[in-house]
CSV table of C-alpha atoms in Angstrom, one decimal:
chain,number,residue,atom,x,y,z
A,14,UNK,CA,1.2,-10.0,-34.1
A,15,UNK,CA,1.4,-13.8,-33.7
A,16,UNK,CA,3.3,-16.6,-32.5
A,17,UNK,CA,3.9,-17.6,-35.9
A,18,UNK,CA,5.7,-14.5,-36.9
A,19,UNK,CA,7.8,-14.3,-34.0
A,20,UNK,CA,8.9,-17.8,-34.9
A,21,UNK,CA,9.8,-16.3,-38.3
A,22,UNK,CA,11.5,-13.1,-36.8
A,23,UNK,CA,13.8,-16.0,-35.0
A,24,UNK,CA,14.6,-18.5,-37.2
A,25,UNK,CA,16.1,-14.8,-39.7
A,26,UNK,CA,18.2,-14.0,-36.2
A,27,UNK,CA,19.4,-17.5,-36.4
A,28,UNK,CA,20.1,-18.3,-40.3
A,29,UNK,CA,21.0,-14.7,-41.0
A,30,UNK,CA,19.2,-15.9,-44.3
A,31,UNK,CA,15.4,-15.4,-45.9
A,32,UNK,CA,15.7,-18.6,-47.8
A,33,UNK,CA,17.9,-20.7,-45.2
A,34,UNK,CA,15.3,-19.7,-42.3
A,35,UNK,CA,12.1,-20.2,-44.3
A,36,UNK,CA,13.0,-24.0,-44.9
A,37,UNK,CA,13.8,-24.5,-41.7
A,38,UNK,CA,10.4,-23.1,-40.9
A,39,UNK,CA,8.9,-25.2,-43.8
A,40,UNK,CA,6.9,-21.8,-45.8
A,41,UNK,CA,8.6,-20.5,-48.8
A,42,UNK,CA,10.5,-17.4,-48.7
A,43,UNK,CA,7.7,-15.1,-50.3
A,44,UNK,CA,5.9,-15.9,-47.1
A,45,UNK,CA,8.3,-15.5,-44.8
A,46,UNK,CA,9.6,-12.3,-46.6
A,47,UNK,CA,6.4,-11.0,-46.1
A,48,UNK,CA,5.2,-11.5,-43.0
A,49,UNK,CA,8.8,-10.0,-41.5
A,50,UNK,CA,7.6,-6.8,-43.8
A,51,UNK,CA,4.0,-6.9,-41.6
A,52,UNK,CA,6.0,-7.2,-38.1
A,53,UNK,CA,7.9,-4.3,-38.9
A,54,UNK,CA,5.0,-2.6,-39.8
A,55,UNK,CA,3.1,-3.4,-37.3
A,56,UNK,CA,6.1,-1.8,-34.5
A,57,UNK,CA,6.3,0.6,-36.9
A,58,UNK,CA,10.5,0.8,-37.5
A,59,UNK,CA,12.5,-1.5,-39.7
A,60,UNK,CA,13.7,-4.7,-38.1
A,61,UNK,CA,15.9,-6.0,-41.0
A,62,UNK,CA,18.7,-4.6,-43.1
A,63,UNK,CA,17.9,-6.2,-46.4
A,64,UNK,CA,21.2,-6.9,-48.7
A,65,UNK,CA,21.6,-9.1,-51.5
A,66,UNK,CA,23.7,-11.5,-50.2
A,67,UNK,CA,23.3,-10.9,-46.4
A,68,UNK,CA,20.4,-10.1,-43.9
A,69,UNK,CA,21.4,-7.8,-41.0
A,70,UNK,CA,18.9,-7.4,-37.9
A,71,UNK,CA,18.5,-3.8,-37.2
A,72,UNK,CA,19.2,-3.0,-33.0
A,73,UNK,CA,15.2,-2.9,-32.9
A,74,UNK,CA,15.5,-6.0,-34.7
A,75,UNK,CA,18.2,-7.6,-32.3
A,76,UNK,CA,15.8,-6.8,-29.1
A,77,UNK,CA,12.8,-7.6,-31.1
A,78,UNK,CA,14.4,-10.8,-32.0
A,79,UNK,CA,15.7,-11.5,-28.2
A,80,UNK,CA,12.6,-11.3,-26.6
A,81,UNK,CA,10.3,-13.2,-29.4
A,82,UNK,CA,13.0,-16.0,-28.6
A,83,UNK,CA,12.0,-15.4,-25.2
A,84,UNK,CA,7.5,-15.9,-25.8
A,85,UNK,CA,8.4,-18.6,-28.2
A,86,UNK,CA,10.1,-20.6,-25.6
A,87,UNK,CA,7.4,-20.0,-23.2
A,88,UNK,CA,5.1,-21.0,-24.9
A,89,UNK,CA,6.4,-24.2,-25.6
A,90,UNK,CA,7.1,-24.8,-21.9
A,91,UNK,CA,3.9,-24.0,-21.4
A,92,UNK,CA,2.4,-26.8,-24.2
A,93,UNK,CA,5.2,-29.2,-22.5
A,94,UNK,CA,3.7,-28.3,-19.0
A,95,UNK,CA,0.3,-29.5,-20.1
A,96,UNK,CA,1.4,-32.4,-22.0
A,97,UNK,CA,3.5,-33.6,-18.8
A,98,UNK,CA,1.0,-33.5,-16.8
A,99,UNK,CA,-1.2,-36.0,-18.9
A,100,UNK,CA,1.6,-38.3,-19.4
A,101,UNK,CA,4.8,-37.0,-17.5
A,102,UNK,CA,6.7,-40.3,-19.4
A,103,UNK,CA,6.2,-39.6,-22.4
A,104,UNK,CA,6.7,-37.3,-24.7
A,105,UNK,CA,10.5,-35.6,-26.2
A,106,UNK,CA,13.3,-34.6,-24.6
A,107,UNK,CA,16.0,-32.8,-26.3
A,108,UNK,CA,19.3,-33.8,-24.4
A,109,UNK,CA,22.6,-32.1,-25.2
A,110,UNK,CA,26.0,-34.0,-24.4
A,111,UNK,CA,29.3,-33.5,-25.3
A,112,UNK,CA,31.7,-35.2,-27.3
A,113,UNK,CA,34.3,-36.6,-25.1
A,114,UNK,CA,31.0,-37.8,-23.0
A,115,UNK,CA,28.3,-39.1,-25.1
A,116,UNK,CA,29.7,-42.0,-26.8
A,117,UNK,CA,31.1,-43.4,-23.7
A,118,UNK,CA,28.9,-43.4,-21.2
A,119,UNK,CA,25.3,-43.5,-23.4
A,120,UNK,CA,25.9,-47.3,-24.3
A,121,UNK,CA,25.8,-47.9,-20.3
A,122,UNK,CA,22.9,-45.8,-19.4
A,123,UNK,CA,19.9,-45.4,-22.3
A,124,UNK,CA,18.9,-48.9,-22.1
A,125,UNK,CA,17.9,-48.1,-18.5
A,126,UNK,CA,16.3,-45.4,-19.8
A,127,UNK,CA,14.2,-46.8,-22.1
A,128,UNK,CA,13.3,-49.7,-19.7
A,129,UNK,CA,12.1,-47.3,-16.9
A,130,UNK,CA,10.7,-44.3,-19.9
A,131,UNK,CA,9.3,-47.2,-22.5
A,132,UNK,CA,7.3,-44.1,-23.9
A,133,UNK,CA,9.7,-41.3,-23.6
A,134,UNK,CA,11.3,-40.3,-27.5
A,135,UNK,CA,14.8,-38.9,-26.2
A,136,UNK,CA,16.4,-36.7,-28.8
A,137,UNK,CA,20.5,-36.9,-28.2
A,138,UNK,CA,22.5,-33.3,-29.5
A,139,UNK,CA,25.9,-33.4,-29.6
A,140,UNK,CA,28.5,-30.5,-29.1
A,141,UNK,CA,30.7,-29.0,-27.8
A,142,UNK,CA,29.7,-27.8,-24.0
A,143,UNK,CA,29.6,-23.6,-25.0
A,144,UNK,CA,27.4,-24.5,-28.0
A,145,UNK,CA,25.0,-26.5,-26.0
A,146,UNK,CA,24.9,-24.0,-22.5
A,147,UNK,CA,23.5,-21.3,-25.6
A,148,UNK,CA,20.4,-23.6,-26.9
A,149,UNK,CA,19.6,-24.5,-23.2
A,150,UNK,CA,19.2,-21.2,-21.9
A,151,UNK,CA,17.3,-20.4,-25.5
A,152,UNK,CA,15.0,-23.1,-24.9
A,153,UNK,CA,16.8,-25.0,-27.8
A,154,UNK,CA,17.2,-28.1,-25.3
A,155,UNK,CA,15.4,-29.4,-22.4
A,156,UNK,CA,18.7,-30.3,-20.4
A,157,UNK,CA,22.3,-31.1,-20.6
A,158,UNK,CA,25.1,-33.0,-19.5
A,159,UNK,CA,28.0,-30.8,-18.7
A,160,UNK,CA,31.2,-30.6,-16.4
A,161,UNK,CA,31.1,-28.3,-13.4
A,162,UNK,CA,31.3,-25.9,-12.2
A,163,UNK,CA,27.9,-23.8,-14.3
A,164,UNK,CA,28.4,-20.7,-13.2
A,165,UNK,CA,25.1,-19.4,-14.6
A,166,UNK,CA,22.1,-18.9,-11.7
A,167,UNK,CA,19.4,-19.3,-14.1
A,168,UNK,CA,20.3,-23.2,-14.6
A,169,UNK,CA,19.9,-25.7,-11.8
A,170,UNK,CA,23.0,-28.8,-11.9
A,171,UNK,CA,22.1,-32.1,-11.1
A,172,UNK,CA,25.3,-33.6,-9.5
A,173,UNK,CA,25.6,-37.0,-11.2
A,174,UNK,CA,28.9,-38.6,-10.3
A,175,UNK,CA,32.4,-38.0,-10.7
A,176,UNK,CA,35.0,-39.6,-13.1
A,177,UNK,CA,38.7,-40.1,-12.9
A,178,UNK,CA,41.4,-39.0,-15.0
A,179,UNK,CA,43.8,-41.5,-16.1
A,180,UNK,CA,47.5,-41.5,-17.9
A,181,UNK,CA,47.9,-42.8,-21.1
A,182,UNK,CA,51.2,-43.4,-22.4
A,183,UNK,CA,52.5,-45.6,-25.1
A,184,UNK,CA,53.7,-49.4,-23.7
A,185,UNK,CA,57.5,-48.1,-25.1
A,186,UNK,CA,57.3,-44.7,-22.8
A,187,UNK,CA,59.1,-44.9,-19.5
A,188,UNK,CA,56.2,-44.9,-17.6
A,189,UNK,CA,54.5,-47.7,-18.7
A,190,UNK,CA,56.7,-50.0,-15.9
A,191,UNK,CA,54.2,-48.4,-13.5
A,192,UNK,CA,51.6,-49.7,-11.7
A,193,UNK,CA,50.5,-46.5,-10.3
A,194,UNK,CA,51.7,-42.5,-11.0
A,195,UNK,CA,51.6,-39.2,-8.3
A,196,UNK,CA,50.0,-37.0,-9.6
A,197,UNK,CA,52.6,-34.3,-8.1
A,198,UNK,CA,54.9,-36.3,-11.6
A,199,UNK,CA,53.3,-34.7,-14.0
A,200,UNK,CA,54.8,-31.8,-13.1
A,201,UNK,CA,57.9,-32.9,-15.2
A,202,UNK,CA,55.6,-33.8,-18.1
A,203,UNK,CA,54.4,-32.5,-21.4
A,204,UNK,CA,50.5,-33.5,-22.1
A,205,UNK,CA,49.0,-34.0,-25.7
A,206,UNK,CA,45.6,-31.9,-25.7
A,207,UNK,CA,42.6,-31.6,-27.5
A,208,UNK,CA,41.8,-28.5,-29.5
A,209,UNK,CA,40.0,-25.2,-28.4
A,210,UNK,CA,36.4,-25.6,-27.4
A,211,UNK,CA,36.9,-28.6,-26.2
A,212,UNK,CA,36.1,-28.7,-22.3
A,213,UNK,CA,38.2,-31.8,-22.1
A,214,UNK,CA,40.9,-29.8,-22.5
A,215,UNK,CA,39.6,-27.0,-20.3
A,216,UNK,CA,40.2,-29.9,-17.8
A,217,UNK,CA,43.3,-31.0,-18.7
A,218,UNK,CA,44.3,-27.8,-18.8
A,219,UNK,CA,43.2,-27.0,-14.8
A,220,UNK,CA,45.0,-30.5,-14.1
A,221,UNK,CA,48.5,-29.1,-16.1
A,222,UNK,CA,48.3,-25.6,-14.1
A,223,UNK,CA,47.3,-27.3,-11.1
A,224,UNK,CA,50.3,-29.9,-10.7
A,225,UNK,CA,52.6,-28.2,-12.9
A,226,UNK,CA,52.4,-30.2,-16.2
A,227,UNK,CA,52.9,-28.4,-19.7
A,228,UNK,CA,51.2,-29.6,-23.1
A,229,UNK,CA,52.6,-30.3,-26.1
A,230,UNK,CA,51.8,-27.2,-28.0
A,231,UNK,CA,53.3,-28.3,-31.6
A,232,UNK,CA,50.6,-30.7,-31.8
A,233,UNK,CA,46.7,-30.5,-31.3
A,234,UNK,CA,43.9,-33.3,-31.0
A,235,UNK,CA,40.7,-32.8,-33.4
A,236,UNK,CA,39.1,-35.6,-31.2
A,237,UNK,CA,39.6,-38.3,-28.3
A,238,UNK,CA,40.1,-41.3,-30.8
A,239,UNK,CA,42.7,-39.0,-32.4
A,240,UNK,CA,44.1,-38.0,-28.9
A,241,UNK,CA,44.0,-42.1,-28.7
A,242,UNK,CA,45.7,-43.1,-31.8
A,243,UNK,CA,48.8,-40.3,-31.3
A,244,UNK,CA,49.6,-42.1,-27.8
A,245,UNK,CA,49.2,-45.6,-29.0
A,246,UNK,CA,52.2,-44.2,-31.9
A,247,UNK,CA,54.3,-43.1,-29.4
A,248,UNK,CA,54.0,-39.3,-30.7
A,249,UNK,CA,53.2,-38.3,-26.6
A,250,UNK,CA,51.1,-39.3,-23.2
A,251,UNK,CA,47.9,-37.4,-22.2
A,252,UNK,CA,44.5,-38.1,-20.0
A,253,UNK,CA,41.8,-39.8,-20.7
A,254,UNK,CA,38.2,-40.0,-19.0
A,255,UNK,CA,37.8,-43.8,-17.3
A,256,UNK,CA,34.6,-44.0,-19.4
A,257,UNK,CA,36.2,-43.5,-22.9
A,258,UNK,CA,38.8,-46.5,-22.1
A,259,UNK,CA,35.7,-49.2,-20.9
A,260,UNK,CA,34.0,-51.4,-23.2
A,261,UNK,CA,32.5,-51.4,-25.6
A,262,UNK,CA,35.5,-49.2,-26.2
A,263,UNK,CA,37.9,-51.4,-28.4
A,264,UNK,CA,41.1,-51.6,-26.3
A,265,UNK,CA,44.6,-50.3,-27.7
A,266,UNK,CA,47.5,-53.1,-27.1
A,267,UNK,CA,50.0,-50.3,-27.1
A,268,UNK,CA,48.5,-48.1,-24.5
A,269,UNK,CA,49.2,-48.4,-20.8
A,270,UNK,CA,47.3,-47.0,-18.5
A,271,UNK,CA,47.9,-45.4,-15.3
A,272,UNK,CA,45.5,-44.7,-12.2
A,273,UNK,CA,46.8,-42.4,-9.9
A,274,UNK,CA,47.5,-42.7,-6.3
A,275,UNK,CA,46.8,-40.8,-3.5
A,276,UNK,CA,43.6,-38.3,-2.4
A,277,UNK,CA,43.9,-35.9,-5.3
A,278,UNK,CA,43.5,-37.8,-8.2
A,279,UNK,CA,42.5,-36.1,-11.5
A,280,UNK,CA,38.8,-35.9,-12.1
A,281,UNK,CA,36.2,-33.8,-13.8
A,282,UNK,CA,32.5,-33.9,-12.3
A,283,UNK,CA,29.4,-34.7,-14.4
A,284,UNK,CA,26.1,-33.0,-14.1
A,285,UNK,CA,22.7,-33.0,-15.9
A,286,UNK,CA,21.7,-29.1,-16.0
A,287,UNK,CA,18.3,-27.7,-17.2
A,288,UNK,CA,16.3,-24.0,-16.5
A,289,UNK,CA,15.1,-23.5,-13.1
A,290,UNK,CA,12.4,-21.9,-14.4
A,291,UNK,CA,11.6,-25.3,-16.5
A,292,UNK,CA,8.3,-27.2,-16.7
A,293,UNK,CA,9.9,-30.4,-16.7
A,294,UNK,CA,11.5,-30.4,-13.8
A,295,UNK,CA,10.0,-33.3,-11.5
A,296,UNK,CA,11.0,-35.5,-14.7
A,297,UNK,CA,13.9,-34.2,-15.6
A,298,UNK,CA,14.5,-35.2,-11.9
A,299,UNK,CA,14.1,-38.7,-12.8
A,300,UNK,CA,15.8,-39.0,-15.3
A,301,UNK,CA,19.2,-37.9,-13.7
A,302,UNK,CA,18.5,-40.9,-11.3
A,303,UNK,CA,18.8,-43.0,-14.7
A,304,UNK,CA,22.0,-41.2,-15.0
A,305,UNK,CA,23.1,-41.9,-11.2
A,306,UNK,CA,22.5,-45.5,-11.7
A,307,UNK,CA,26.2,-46.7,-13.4
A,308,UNK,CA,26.5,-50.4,-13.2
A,309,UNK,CA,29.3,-51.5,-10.5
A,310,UNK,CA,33.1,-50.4,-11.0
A,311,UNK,CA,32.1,-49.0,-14.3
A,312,UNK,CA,34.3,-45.5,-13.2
A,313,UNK,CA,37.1,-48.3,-11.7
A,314,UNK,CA,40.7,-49.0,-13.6
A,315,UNK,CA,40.2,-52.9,-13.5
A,316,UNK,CA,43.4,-55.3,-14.6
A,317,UNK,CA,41.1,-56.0,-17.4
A,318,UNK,CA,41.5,-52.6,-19.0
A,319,UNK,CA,45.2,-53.0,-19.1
A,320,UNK,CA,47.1,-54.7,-21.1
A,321,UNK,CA,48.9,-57.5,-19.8
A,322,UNK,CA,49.0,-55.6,-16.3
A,323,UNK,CA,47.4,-55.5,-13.0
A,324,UNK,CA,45.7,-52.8,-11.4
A,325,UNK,CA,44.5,-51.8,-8.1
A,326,UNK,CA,40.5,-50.4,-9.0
A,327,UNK,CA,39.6,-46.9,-8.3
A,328,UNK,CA,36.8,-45.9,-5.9
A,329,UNK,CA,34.0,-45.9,-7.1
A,330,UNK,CA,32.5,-42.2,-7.0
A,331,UNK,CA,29.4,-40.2,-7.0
């Protein structure tokens, strides 16, 4: 048994698929075929229910498969160990970041990044926050940014900083003659939301139940520019992070926007998560600071980011 056949043994439990999971590990499907049929022989039971159109893992398979997943990773944290501590800034990282994140707050950070890590080759996944909690606790990815709360004890949550919610709302709704909004009004409003799997609209969703809003079931965003262009219509209102309204954001002349006053504004709170058990912690560690290090009033509602209006900025948190 080697390290290359376990690889194998994983990539069938991924792809489901002899010839899909020998290209992605670059041998043809004779060879991967094969050295499944040694494995099994080798543990002596069958490992793979072999149909013509489908591949099946048998339950010796699934555990086999589990804990090859398992040495695989290892060993590359343990190749990553020693080639951090030849060069710790250098090197890949595989970050994970979700949609309604990445392309609004990236532009502001990775040129620190690459300032401070000149050497470091950062490799950006996005999806959808379930998708990328799974490949970080396979070893998939090196970290994450994700909301909290993690409720997973083998992952340790670098508290980054928190952003605001704000109301959007269509310069011809009511609303839009405000300056600023209670939250305790939604309560008597009906939300557009994203689509399932989203975690903005997990959030939104904790925001609704926790003031008393409702959404607007007929009607379901695929993404935030969508979200975006059904409010600027006039089709209903909803939240939007502060960062996804901030240049180099183009800005909507038919949207209003509304910070909200008192203590319990709307919010979610951003974190960079990786394994505790994680060889690359110390720079993972500093490379959240990059991600502490927002330039000034980015996560504020300036007058600038509303049209024609005047706004009082938010705090700046985190």
């Amino acid at each position: 048994m080697n390290l290359r056949d376990l690889k194998y043994l994983v990539a069938l439990a991924d792809h489901r698929h002899f010839g899909k999971a020998a290209a992605a590990c670059f041998v043809s499907q004779p060879t991967l075929s094969t050295q499944i049929r040694k494995l099994e022989d080798e543990l002596g039971l069958p490992l793979v229910e072999r149909a013509p159109r489908k591949v099946m893992l048998t339950p010796a398979g699934v555990e086999a498969a589990a804990r090859a997943r398992t040495i695989v990773a290892e060993v590359e944290q343990m190749k990553e160990a020693a080639r951090r501590s030849r060069d710790p800034e250098a090197g890949t990282v595989r970050l994970g970041i979700f949609p309604t994140l990445g392309p609004y707050l990236l532009p502001h950070v990775i040129p620190n990044i690459r300032e401070r890590f000149p050497q470091l080759e950062l490799l950006l996944v996005e999806e959808k926050s379930d998708e990328l909690l799974t490949r970080l606790r396979e070893g998939k990815l090196d970290a994450a940014l994700l909301a909290l709360p993690l409720d997973d004890d083998q992952l340790h949550a670098e508290f980054l900083f928190e952003e605001p919610f704000l109301l959007a709302v269509s310069q011809q709704h009511p609303l839009a003659r405000r300056q600023h909004l209670d939250v305790q009004e939604l309560s008597s409003q009906k939300l557009l939301l994203l689509e399932d799997g989203h975690c903005l609209r997990d959030q939104a969703l904790a925001v609704c139940r926790l003031f008393g809003a409702n959404e607007k079931s007929e009607f379901r965003a695929t993404s935030l520019e969508t979200l975006r262009q059904m409010v600027a219509a006039d089709v209903g209102i909803t939240l939007l992070p502060t960062l996804s309204v901030k240049p180099p954001v183009p800005r909507s002349d038919n949207i209003r926007l509304l910070d909200f006053s008192g203590d319990d504004r709307p919010s979610r709170r951003i974190a960079m998560a990786w394994r505790r058990s994680s060889a690359m912690t110390g720079f993972l560690e500093q490379l959240a600071q990059q991600f502490k290090r927002l330039p000034q009033g980015l996560l504020a509602l300036e007058s600038t980011d509303v049209p024609g209006a005047t706004a009082t900025p938010l705090q700046r948190a985190g």
